[in-house]
Structures are given as structure tokens and as C-alpha cells.
Amino acid sequence: MPELPEVETVRLGLSRLIIGKVISSVRHDNPKSFPNAPQEVKEFITQAHILEIRRRAKVLLIDLSSDYTLVIHLKMTGQLVFIGNKHQGKGKSNKLLGKAPKTPVTSTLSLIPSEPSARFGAGHPSSSLTGELPDKSTRVVINFADGSKLFFNDQRKFGWVKLFPSIEVPNINFMQKFGPEPLEENLTASDFILRIRKRAGTTIKAALLDQTVIAGVGNIYADESLWGAKIHPATKVNAVSDAKLKTLLRELRLVLNLALDLGGSTDRNYVDAEGKKGSYLNFARVFRRDGKLCIRCESEIIKIRVAGRGTHLCPICQKIVEKSL
DNA sequence: CACTTGACCTGTCCGC
DNA sequence: TGCGGACAGGTCAAGT
């Protein structure tokens, strides 16, 4: 669920919150979540300070002064939440259930408290849903010298943090395969059309989700932009006209920019660097709106399966085109 | 080679 | 109330 707007929102938040901070220690509970962080590599993390935070596709890059970079993928349920030093003024004191497990994180393998802590968003219309941290989804904790902390939480353990020499980051296999950023201005409509057409045999939705075609689009914004362009998600690429593809790029950009303004989409897990939900889904036109009415034609939104994903569409606005062009 | 499906995980929701 | 099973969806490996 963290797609381009969510990861970018996290990046902006972290840029405000942690640049310049010095890392004092890093702990992780699960080799899967931090696969290449053996003991000997820790010297490249600790005592380093945060230089810059970048994003490519759905990947976050945290550049360290040690010339190493933390490469982070949130996958489906990952979160990066910053908690300030509790002794400094207002802020992130979390006391949802009043049961503060004050056990500080002391050993690498025991950072998971028995207290599940407050359930996310329980009963709160407010935008914050971070309970006491760490909680049982916490996989990695980065401690800063000033007492503040950055938590990498990931309920489903699909996400990861990896450490690479900064100079090697552009050469990482998956980094090289990413297609262009959809919001990059020098991506022209004809570039976009050309890249989509390389997936002529598949559906337009599968092409949009393919990170090597265009980077950063996931299930939510694929459905939303296809509705905007009035294209049925199961339409074969070779049955979509150039004009429609041009419209699709425009709609994709509109949707991504709107989501950026709204802090992204929170379906269940996603929060930004301060633990706040995104509100795009309050404005979504098809995603998770099956059974409700299309705001354009008032027909009922349906949910089907395309490219192995739950797919939401308006069957009247988004007519499927069978024949190739 | 091009494309689709299954596996990875855990929490939630639904029906019985 | 409890329990089994379907479902959620980003990415890669395995299968067609």
C-alpha cells in the first residue's frame, strides 16, 4: 500500500525530522527485515549522521555521512515512524491506553514487548494512529544520539532495510530496472506510450503496475487513474488508443499529486513519519468504493480481479474494448 | 521470451 | 463465542 505518494510523504517528513541527527545504535529483531546488517557492518552506521533522504519508485534511501546508504522498502505494511525525545516539550507522547511499557530496548533480540499496545486508530477519528512504540510489529529501531528514535514497523515482514555503500546504490539490480518517475517533468506522453506499449500482450492495469514500465504506481493509484481516463483495467494494452494513454498519464499525475497533497492513502496500516494517516481514500473515486455509486454516472462501482489484484471500476464509465487497434 | 500465478507473512473479517 | 478460510497487495521466483 505504500505507493509513490505514501513513500514520498514519509520522505518529506523524515527530511524535516532526522537530517543531521547522529545514529548511536541500531537494533533489529529479525534478519529478514535487515538482512545484511551483520555485526561488522554496524561500524558504518553508528556515529554516522543523516545527510539526505531520497526516494526512487517506492524505495527510500537514507544517505549517511559514512558513505553508506540505508535502502528501505516498506512493501505492504511497513512504517517508518519517528519518535522525538520525550523530555523535549510537547509532541509524540503516546498514551493511548495509559499502560506505558517503559521497558527500554536493551538487547537486540528482545525489543518486542509483550504488550501489543494500543491498536491503531482505535476509536479515534484523529489522524494519529501510532500507539506506544516499539510494538510487536517493530523490526528495526534506529537510536539517535539525542534520544530520539526511528522505528521500522512491519506487520507482515515483507519490507526490509538494507545497507549499501552509497556509491553502489545506482548499480543495485532493482534500482536499475525501475522505469521513469511518473511525476518527472521530462517524461513525455510519447515516452510513456512507448513504454506501456512494450507490454502489448497484457492488460493495461498489469502494465501500470509493472515497475519497469513506470515506477511507483500500485493498486490504489492504478485503479484511480484508470477510472479518470475511462479505461477498463482489463483492457489489453494493444486495444487502448494513444489518445487514451495520453489521458491516462494526465490522470495518473492528477491522482498522484492529489494524494501527495492529502498525505497519501491509509487503508489500514500506512502512516507517515509522524504516525499520521493519509486522507486520500476519503476522496477516492473507485478504490474500496465497490457497492457505492460512481460520482460521474451514478452506476454502481464493482470489484473484480485483474492482474491478480482486487480491482475497482465503474462498469458504465469504463467500458472494455475487445478489438486490437 | 512474455506473461501469469504462487509464495512470502500476519491480522482482520465473514460465515457457520 | 470460536474456528476455518478467504482476503489484503508489492515483489520476485516459479510455472505455463
Tab-separated table of C-alpha atoms (C1' of nucleotides) in Angstrom:
chain	number	residue	atom	x	y	z
A	1	MET	CA	0.000	0.000	0.000
A	2	PRO	CA	2.731	2.465	0.417
A	3	GLU	CA	2.956	3.642	-3.168
A	4	LEU	CA	4.697	6.689	-4.571
A	5	PRO	CA	2.667	9.340	-2.664
A	6	GLU	CA	2.953	7.496	0.645
A	7	VAL	CA	6.686	6.890	0.343
A	8	GLU	CA	7.209	10.476	-0.738
A	9	THR	CA	5.194	11.712	2.243
A	10	VAL	CA	7.401	9.652	4.545
A	11	ARG	CA	10.466	11.044	2.819
A	12	LEU	CA	9.341	14.640	3.324
A	13	GLY	CA	8.561	14.003	6.971
A	14	LEU	CA	11.851	12.289	7.650
A	15	SER	CA	13.701	15.076	5.892
A	16	ARG	CA	12.222	17.523	8.369
A	17	LEU	CA	12.788	15.285	11.355
A	18	ILE	CA	16.080	13.428	11.169
A	19	ILE	CA	18.542	15.150	8.841
A	20	GLY	CA	21.714	15.925	10.752
A	21	LYS	CA	20.956	13.522	13.579
A	22	VAL	CA	23.728	11.193	14.721
A	23	ILE	CA	22.994	7.471	14.926
A	24	SER	CA	24.071	5.974	18.227
A	25	SER	CA	22.868	2.410	17.730
A	26	VAL	CA	20.682	0.224	15.585
A	27	ARG	CA	18.757	-2.833	16.694
A	28	HIS	CA	16.760	-5.365	14.764
A	29	ASP	CA	14.748	-8.384	15.738
A	30	ASN	CA	14.568	-10.235	12.501
A	31	PRO	CA	17.269	-10.999	9.934
A	32	LYS	CA	14.618	-10.875	7.242
A	33	SER	CA	13.897	-7.251	7.994
A	34	PHE	CA	17.540	-6.218	7.969
A	35	PRO	CA	19.258	-8.964	6.006
A	36	ASN	CA	22.706	-7.529	5.553
A	37	ALA	CA	23.289	-5.974	8.930
A	38	PRO	CA	25.842	-8.292	10.453
A	39	GLN	CA	27.828	-7.083	13.365
A	40	GLU	CA	30.814	-5.948	11.345
A	41	VAL	CA	28.676	-3.641	9.244
A	42	LYS	CA	27.412	-1.689	12.229
A	43	GLU	CA	30.531	0.422	12.256
A	44	PHE	CA	29.250	2.008	9.066
A	45	ILE	CA	26.018	3.016	10.742
A	46	THR	CA	26.820	4.063	14.261
A	47	GLN	CA	28.298	7.511	14.761
A	48	ALA	CA	27.266	8.424	11.227
A	49	HIS	CA	24.864	11.286	10.748
A	50	ILE	CA	21.970	11.569	8.332
A	51	LEU	CA	22.881	13.539	5.229
A	52	GLU	CA	19.878	13.305	2.977
A	53	ILE	CA	16.750	11.278	2.292
A	54	ARG	CA	15.854	10.355	-1.236
A	55	ARG	CA	13.190	8.275	-2.949
A	56	ARG	CA	13.207	6.198	-6.104
A	57	ALA	CA	9.973	4.434	-7.032
A	58	LYS	CA	8.711	3.032	-3.724
A	59	VAL	CA	12.194	2.793	-2.238
A	60	LEU	CA	13.559	5.171	0.397
A	61	LEU	CA	17.259	5.988	0.505
A	62	ILE	CA	18.807	7.395	3.657
A	63	ASP	CA	22.313	8.663	2.946
A	64	LEU	CA	24.765	8.524	5.830
A	65	SER	CA	27.936	10.505	6.364
A	66	SER	CA	29.837	7.200	6.419
A	67	ASP	CA	29.259	6.924	2.650
A	68	TYR	CA	26.762	4.176	3.265
A	69	THR	CA	23.075	4.316	2.435
A	70	LEU	CA	20.141	2.669	4.165
A	71	VAL	CA	17.869	1.335	1.429
A	72	ILE	CA	14.338	0.722	2.674
A	73	HIS	CA	11.272	-0.867	1.114
A	74	LEU	CA	8.015	-0.688	3.069
A	75	LYS	CA	6.242	-3.195	0.817
A	76	MET	CA	2.686	-3.610	2.139
A	77	THR	CA	2.592	-2.845	5.827
A	78	GLY	CA	5.884	-1.122	6.528
A	79	GLN	CA	6.069	2.083	8.534
A	80	LEU	CA	8.902	4.440	9.399
A	81	VAL	CA	7.865	6.387	12.455
A	82	PHE	CA	9.974	8.958	14.257
A	83	ILE	CA	9.511	9.466	17.975
A	84	GLY	CA	11.205	12.501	19.453
A	85	ASN	CA	12.996	12.654	22.743
A	86	LYS	CA	10.133	12.527	25.220
A	87	HIS	CA	11.788	15.053	27.505
A	88	GLN	CA	11.697	17.770	24.939
A	89	GLY	CA	8.434	19.589	25.150
A	90	LYS	CA	5.190	18.586	23.529
A	91	GLY	CA	4.684	16.128	20.896
A	92	LYS	CA	4.620	12.496	20.419
A	93	SER	CA	3.947	11.253	23.868
A	94	ASN	CA	1.740	8.315	23.160
A	95	LYS	CA	-0.507	7.306	25.973
A	96	LEU	CA	-3.475	5.759	24.329
A	97	LEU	CA	-4.087	3.067	26.877
A	98	GLY	CA	-2.163	4.608	29.684
A	99	LYS	CA	-0.163	1.422	30.009
A	100	ALA	CA	3.264	2.659	29.086
A	101	PRO	CA	5.599	-0.293	28.777
A	102	LYS	CA	8.635	1.619	29.881
A	103	THR	CA	10.982	-1.235	29.148
A	104	PRO	CA	13.695	0.419	27.125
A	105	VAL	CA	15.111	-1.509	24.250
A	106	THR	CA	18.182	-3.114	25.620
A	107	SER	CA	19.052	-6.238	23.759
A	108	THR	CA	18.970	-6.955	20.095
A	109	LEU	CA	16.635	-9.882	20.354
A	110	SER	CA	14.235	-8.633	22.961
A	111	LEU	CA	12.816	-5.467	21.556
A	112	ILE	CA	9.375	-6.918	21.127
A	113	PRO	CA	7.391	-6.176	24.254
A	114	SER	CA	4.661	-8.457	25.420
A	115	GLU	CA	2.295	-5.503	25.358
A	116	PRO	CA	0.656	-5.298	21.972
A	117	SER	CA	-0.096	-1.701	22.937
A	118	ALA	CA	-2.889	0.389	21.555
A	119	ARG	CA	-4.483	-0.842	18.401
A	120	PHE	CA	-4.023	1.523	15.530
A	121	GLY	CA	-6.628	4.189	15.366
A	122	ALA	CA	-8.875	2.546	17.897
A	123	GLY	CA	-11.860	4.792	18.291
A	124	HIS	CA	-10.012	7.857	17.216
A	125	PRO	CA	-11.220	9.964	14.359
A	126	SER	CA	-7.963	11.844	14.676
A	127	SER	CA	-5.231	11.268	12.200
A	128	SER	CA	-2.701	9.739	14.513
A	129	LEU	CA	-2.673	6.027	14.961
A	130	THR	CA	0.671	5.272	16.464
A	131	GLY	CA	0.479	3.603	19.812
A	132	GLU	CA	3.356	3.068	22.119
A	133	LEU	CA	6.476	2.030	20.270
A	134	PRO	CA	8.100	-0.354	19.945
A	135	ASP	CA	5.188	-2.703	19.446
A	136	LYS	CA	5.083	-6.246	18.222
A	137	SER	CA	5.446	-5.196	14.595
A	138	THR	CA	8.678	-3.312	15.260
A	139	ARG	CA	11.522	-4.857	13.264
A	140	VAL	CA	14.287	-2.255	13.428
A	141	VAL	CA	14.984	0.632	15.791
A	142	ILE	CA	17.477	3.369	14.966
A	143	ASN	CA	18.522	5.251	18.093
A	144	PHE	CA	19.829	8.772	17.724
A	145	ALA	CA	22.359	10.391	19.995
A	146	ASP	CA	19.806	12.943	21.238
A	147	GLY	CA	17.488	10.229	22.499
A	148	SER	CA	15.022	10.291	19.630
A	149	LYS	CA	14.292	7.114	17.678
A	150	LEU	CA	13.216	5.937	14.271
A	151	PHE	CA	11.070	2.794	14.230
A	152	PHE	CA	10.711	0.484	11.252
A	153	ASN	CA	7.494	-1.421	11.864
A	154	ASP	CA	6.195	-4.073	9.538
A	155	GLN	CA	3.356	-6.335	10.486
A	156	ARG	CA	3.751	-8.733	7.611
A	157	LYS	CA	7.551	-8.779	7.389
A	158	PHE	CA	7.625	-8.212	3.641
A	159	GLY	CA	9.540	-4.974	3.932
A	160	TRP	CA	13.260	-4.640	4.550
A	161	VAL	CA	16.138	-2.362	5.386
A	162	LYS	CA	19.456	-2.952	3.655
A	163	LEU	CA	22.784	-1.211	3.919
A	164	PHE	CA	24.821	-0.480	0.795
A	165	PRO	CA	27.872	1.643	0.074
A	166	SER	CA	26.307	4.822	-1.305
A	167	ILE	CA	28.318	4.639	-4.475
A	168	GLU	CA	26.849	1.232	-5.280
A	169	VAL	CA	23.217	2.208	-4.864
A	170	PRO	CA	22.672	3.183	-8.505
A	171	ASN	CA	24.075	-0.189	-9.543
A	172	ILE	CA	21.737	-2.296	-7.437
A	173	ASN	CA	19.856	-4.583	-9.756
A	174	PHE	CA	16.341	-3.466	-8.870
A	175	MET	CA	17.340	0.199	-8.887
A	176	GLN	CA	18.497	-0.112	-12.470
A	177	LYS	CA	15.315	-1.763	-13.625
A	178	PHE	CA	12.905	0.920	-12.458
A	179	GLY	CA	11.120	2.839	-15.163
A	180	PRO	CA	10.847	6.635	-15.057
A	181	GLU	CA	9.144	8.546	-12.263
A	182	PRO	CA	5.635	9.470	-13.435
A	183	LEU	CA	5.849	12.980	-11.979
A	184	GLU	CA	9.206	13.704	-13.605
A	185	GLU	CA	8.507	16.558	-15.993
A	186	ASN	CA	10.789	15.336	-18.717
A	187	LEU	CA	8.736	12.177	-19.062
A	188	THR	CA	6.708	12.980	-22.151
A	189	ALA	CA	3.431	11.418	-23.176
A	190	SER	CA	5.123	9.717	-26.098
A	191	ASP	CA	7.788	8.224	-23.806
A	192	PHE	CA	5.011	6.935	-21.598
A	193	ILE	CA	3.061	5.483	-24.523
A	194	LEU	CA	6.168	3.789	-25.884
A	195	ARG	CA	6.936	2.154	-22.560
A	196	ILE	CA	3.380	0.969	-21.998
A	197	ARG	CA	3.249	-0.500	-25.489
A	198	LYS	CA	6.159	-2.769	-24.668
A	199	ARG	CA	3.642	-4.722	-22.644
A	200	ALA	CA	1.227	-5.048	-25.559
A	201	GLY	CA	0.103	-8.558	-24.677
A	202	THR	CA	-1.041	-7.856	-21.177
A	203	THR	CA	-3.733	-5.732	-19.550
A	204	ILE	CA	-3.374	-2.007	-19.059
A	205	LYS	CA	-3.551	-2.465	-15.310
A	206	ALA	CA	-0.711	-5.010	-15.287
A	207	ALA	CA	1.361	-2.605	-17.379
A	208	LEU	CA	0.726	0.253	-14.948
A	209	LEU	CA	1.732	-1.909	-12.010
A	210	ASP	CA	4.945	-3.008	-13.723
A	211	GLN	CA	7.697	-1.027	-12.004
A	212	THR	CA	9.983	-1.381	-15.009
A	213	VAL	CA	7.418	0.397	-17.195
A	214	ILE	CA	6.691	3.269	-14.824
A	215	ALA	CA	7.902	3.446	-11.245
A	216	GLY	CA	5.868	3.946	-8.110
A	217	VAL	CA	2.316	3.043	-9.130
A	218	GLY	CA	0.494	0.447	-7.049
A	219	ASN	CA	-3.014	-0.898	-6.791
A	220	ILE	CA	-4.742	2.213	-5.459
A	221	TYR	CA	-3.499	4.751	-7.980
A	222	ALA	CA	-3.724	2.305	-10.857
A	223	ASP	CA	-7.468	1.908	-10.248
A	224	GLU	CA	-7.986	5.606	-9.611
A	225	SER	CA	-6.177	6.800	-12.719
A	226	LEU	CA	-7.874	4.208	-14.954
A	227	TRP	CA	-11.241	5.488	-13.763
A	228	GLY	CA	-10.083	9.022	-14.523
A	229	ALA	CA	-9.134	8.025	-18.053
A	230	LYS	CA	-12.285	5.907	-18.509
A	231	ILE	CA	-10.316	2.787	-19.331
A	232	HIS	CA	-11.416	-0.641	-18.177
A	233	PRO	CA	-8.487	-2.112	-16.211
A	234	ALA	CA	-8.709	-5.450	-18.018
A	235	THR	CA	-8.382	-3.885	-21.461
A	236	LYS	CA	-5.436	-5.273	-23.383
A	237	VAL	CA	-2.741	-2.700	-23.961
A	238	ASN	CA	-2.983	-3.156	-27.709
A	239	ALA	CA	-6.659	-2.203	-27.575
A	240	VAL	CA	-6.014	1.161	-25.901
A	241	SER	CA	-5.535	4.123	-28.232
A	242	ASP	CA	-2.644	6.545	-27.974
A	243	ALA	CA	-5.110	9.266	-27.090
A	244	LYS	CA	-6.386	7.206	-24.162
A	245	LEU	CA	-2.850	6.517	-22.982
A	246	LYS	CA	-2.078	10.198	-23.089
A	247	THR	CA	-5.157	10.846	-20.992
A	248	LEU	CA	-4.078	8.080	-18.641
A	249	LEU	CA	-0.746	9.750	-17.956
A	250	ARG	CA	-2.517	13.023	-17.267
A	251	GLU	CA	-4.989	11.371	-14.888
A	252	LEU	CA	-2.215	9.428	-13.181
A	253	ARG	CA	-0.379	12.653	-12.488
A	254	LEU	CA	-3.532	14.338	-11.198
A	255	VAL	CA	-4.227	11.464	-8.851
A	256	LEU	CA	-0.642	11.229	-7.589
A	257	ASN	CA	-0.456	14.962	-6.971
A	258	LEU	CA	-3.766	14.980	-5.141
A	259	ALA	CA	-2.600	12.087	-2.999
A	260	LEU	CA	0.626	13.936	-2.221
A	261	ASP	CA	-1.411	16.933	-1.078
A	262	LEU	CA	-3.502	14.678	1.153
A	263	GLY	CA	-0.606	12.820	2.728
A	264	GLY	CA	-1.272	9.617	0.804
A	265	SER	CA	-3.787	6.850	1.413
A	266	THR	CA	-4.299	4.935	4.620
A	267	ASP	CA	-6.195	1.739	4.072
A	268	ARG	CA	-5.209	0.088	7.298
A	269	ASN	CA	-1.529	0.341	8.120
A	270	TYR	CA	0.092	3.239	6.391
A	271	VAL	CA	1.228	6.212	8.472
A	272	ASP	CA	3.735	8.949	7.768
A	273	ALA	CA	6.945	9.674	9.683
A	274	GLU	CA	4.948	11.274	12.488
A	275	GLY	CA	2.438	8.470	12.727
A	276	LYS	CA	-0.321	10.301	10.854
A	277	LYS	CA	-2.723	8.717	8.402
A	278	GLY	CA	-3.181	9.936	4.860
A	279	SER	CA	-6.617	11.029	3.757
A	280	TYR	CA	-6.695	10.366	0.019
A	281	LEU	CA	-9.146	7.491	0.406
A	282	ASN	CA	-11.761	9.966	1.598
A	283	PHE	CA	-11.582	11.341	-1.906
A	284	ALA	CA	-11.112	8.109	-3.832
A	285	ARG	CA	-13.478	7.622	-6.707
A	286	VAL	CA	-13.376	3.845	-7.119
A	287	PHE	CA	-10.814	2.281	-4.791
A	288	ARG	CA	-12.632	0.445	-1.977
A	289	ARG	CA	-15.896	2.013	-3.138
A	290	ASP	CA	-17.485	-1.127	-4.541
A	291	GLY	CA	-21.213	-1.050	-3.937
A	292	LYS	CA	-21.248	2.747	-3.880
A	293	LEU	CA	-22.203	4.991	-6.748
A	294	CYS	CA	-19.884	6.374	-9.395
A	295	ILE	CA	-19.673	10.124	-8.899
A	296	ARG	CA	-19.676	10.587	-12.669
A	297	CYS	CA	-22.593	8.441	-13.834
A	298	GLU	CA	-24.169	7.141	-10.610
A	299	SER	CA	-23.855	3.489	-11.566
A	300	GLU	CA	-22.655	1.028	-9.005
A	301	ILE	CA	-18.909	0.603	-8.588
A	302	ILE	CA	-17.867	-3.023	-8.841
A	303	LYS	CA	-14.850	-5.017	-7.742
A	304	ILE	CA	-13.264	-7.651	-9.934
A	305	ARG	CA	-9.899	-9.342	-10.204
A	306	VAL	CA	-7.320	-8.104	-12.724
A	307	ALA	CA	-3.603	-8.870	-12.781
A	308	GLY	CA	-4.114	-10.861	-9.611
A	309	ARG	CA	-5.318	-7.796	-7.729
A	310	GLY	CA	-8.587	-6.597	-6.362
A	311	THR	CA	-9.684	-4.061	-8.962
A	312	HIS	CA	-12.339	-1.391	-8.633
A	313	LEU	CA	-14.122	0.228	-11.530
A	314	CYS	CA	-17.293	1.747	-12.875
A	315	PRO	CA	-18.679	-0.702	-15.446
A	316	ILE	CA	-20.504	2.068	-17.295
A	317	CYS	CA	-17.758	4.705	-17.466
A	318	GLN	CA	-15.053	2.143	-18.084
A	319	LYS	CA	-16.205	0.005	-20.971
A	320	ILE	CA	-13.938	-2.778	-22.069
A	321	VAL	CA	-12.655	-2.626	-25.629
A	322	GLU	CA	-12.136	-6.063	-27.160
A	323	LYS	CA	-10.549	-5.488	-30.504
A	324	SER	CA	-6.967	-4.518	-31.167
A	325	LEU	CA	-6.276	-1.238	-32.821
B	1	DC	C1'	10.713	-14.845	-24.129
B	2	DA	C1'	6.218	-12.994	-22.442
B	3	DC	C1'	3.117	-13.397	-19.287
B	4	DT	C1'	0.584	-15.341	-15.134
B	5	DT	C1'	0.378	-17.433	-10.760
B	6	DG	C1'	2.036	-18.599	-6.185
B	7	DA	C1'	4.715	-17.620	-2.109
B	8	DC	C1'	6.115	-14.669	1.284
B	9	DC	C1'	3.521	-13.042	6.154
B	10	DT	C1'	0.096	-11.570	9.714
B	11	DG	C1'	-4.199	-9.541	11.094
B	12	DT	C1'	-8.981	-8.951	10.072
B	13	DC	C1'	-13.371	-10.144	8.629
B	14	DC	C1'	-17.050	-13.275	7.321
B	15	DG	C1'	-19.892	-17.324	7.636
B	16	DC	C1'	-21.091	-21.354	10.102
C	1	DT	C1'	-18.078	-17.400	21.084
C	2	DG	C1'	-14.850	-19.976	18.401
C	3	DC	C1'	-12.832	-21.509	14.242
C	4	DG	C1'	-11.506	-22.119	9.478
C	5	DG	C1'	-10.767	-19.913	5.439
C	6	DA	C1'	-10.641	-16.035	2.277
C	7	DC	C1'	-8.577	-11.761	1.673
C	8	DA	C1'	-5.437	-7.724	1.725
C	9	DG	C1'	-1.349	-6.343	-2.198
C	10	DG	C1'	4.472	-5.278	-3.527
C	11	DT	C1'	7.673	-8.031	-5.493
C	12	DC	C1'	10.168	-11.984	-7.013
C	13	DA	C1'	10.548	-16.906	-8.105
C	14	DA	C1'	8.450	-20.484	-10.316
C	15	DG	C1'	5.301	-22.187	-13.639
C	16	DT	C1'	2.798	-22.120	-18.231
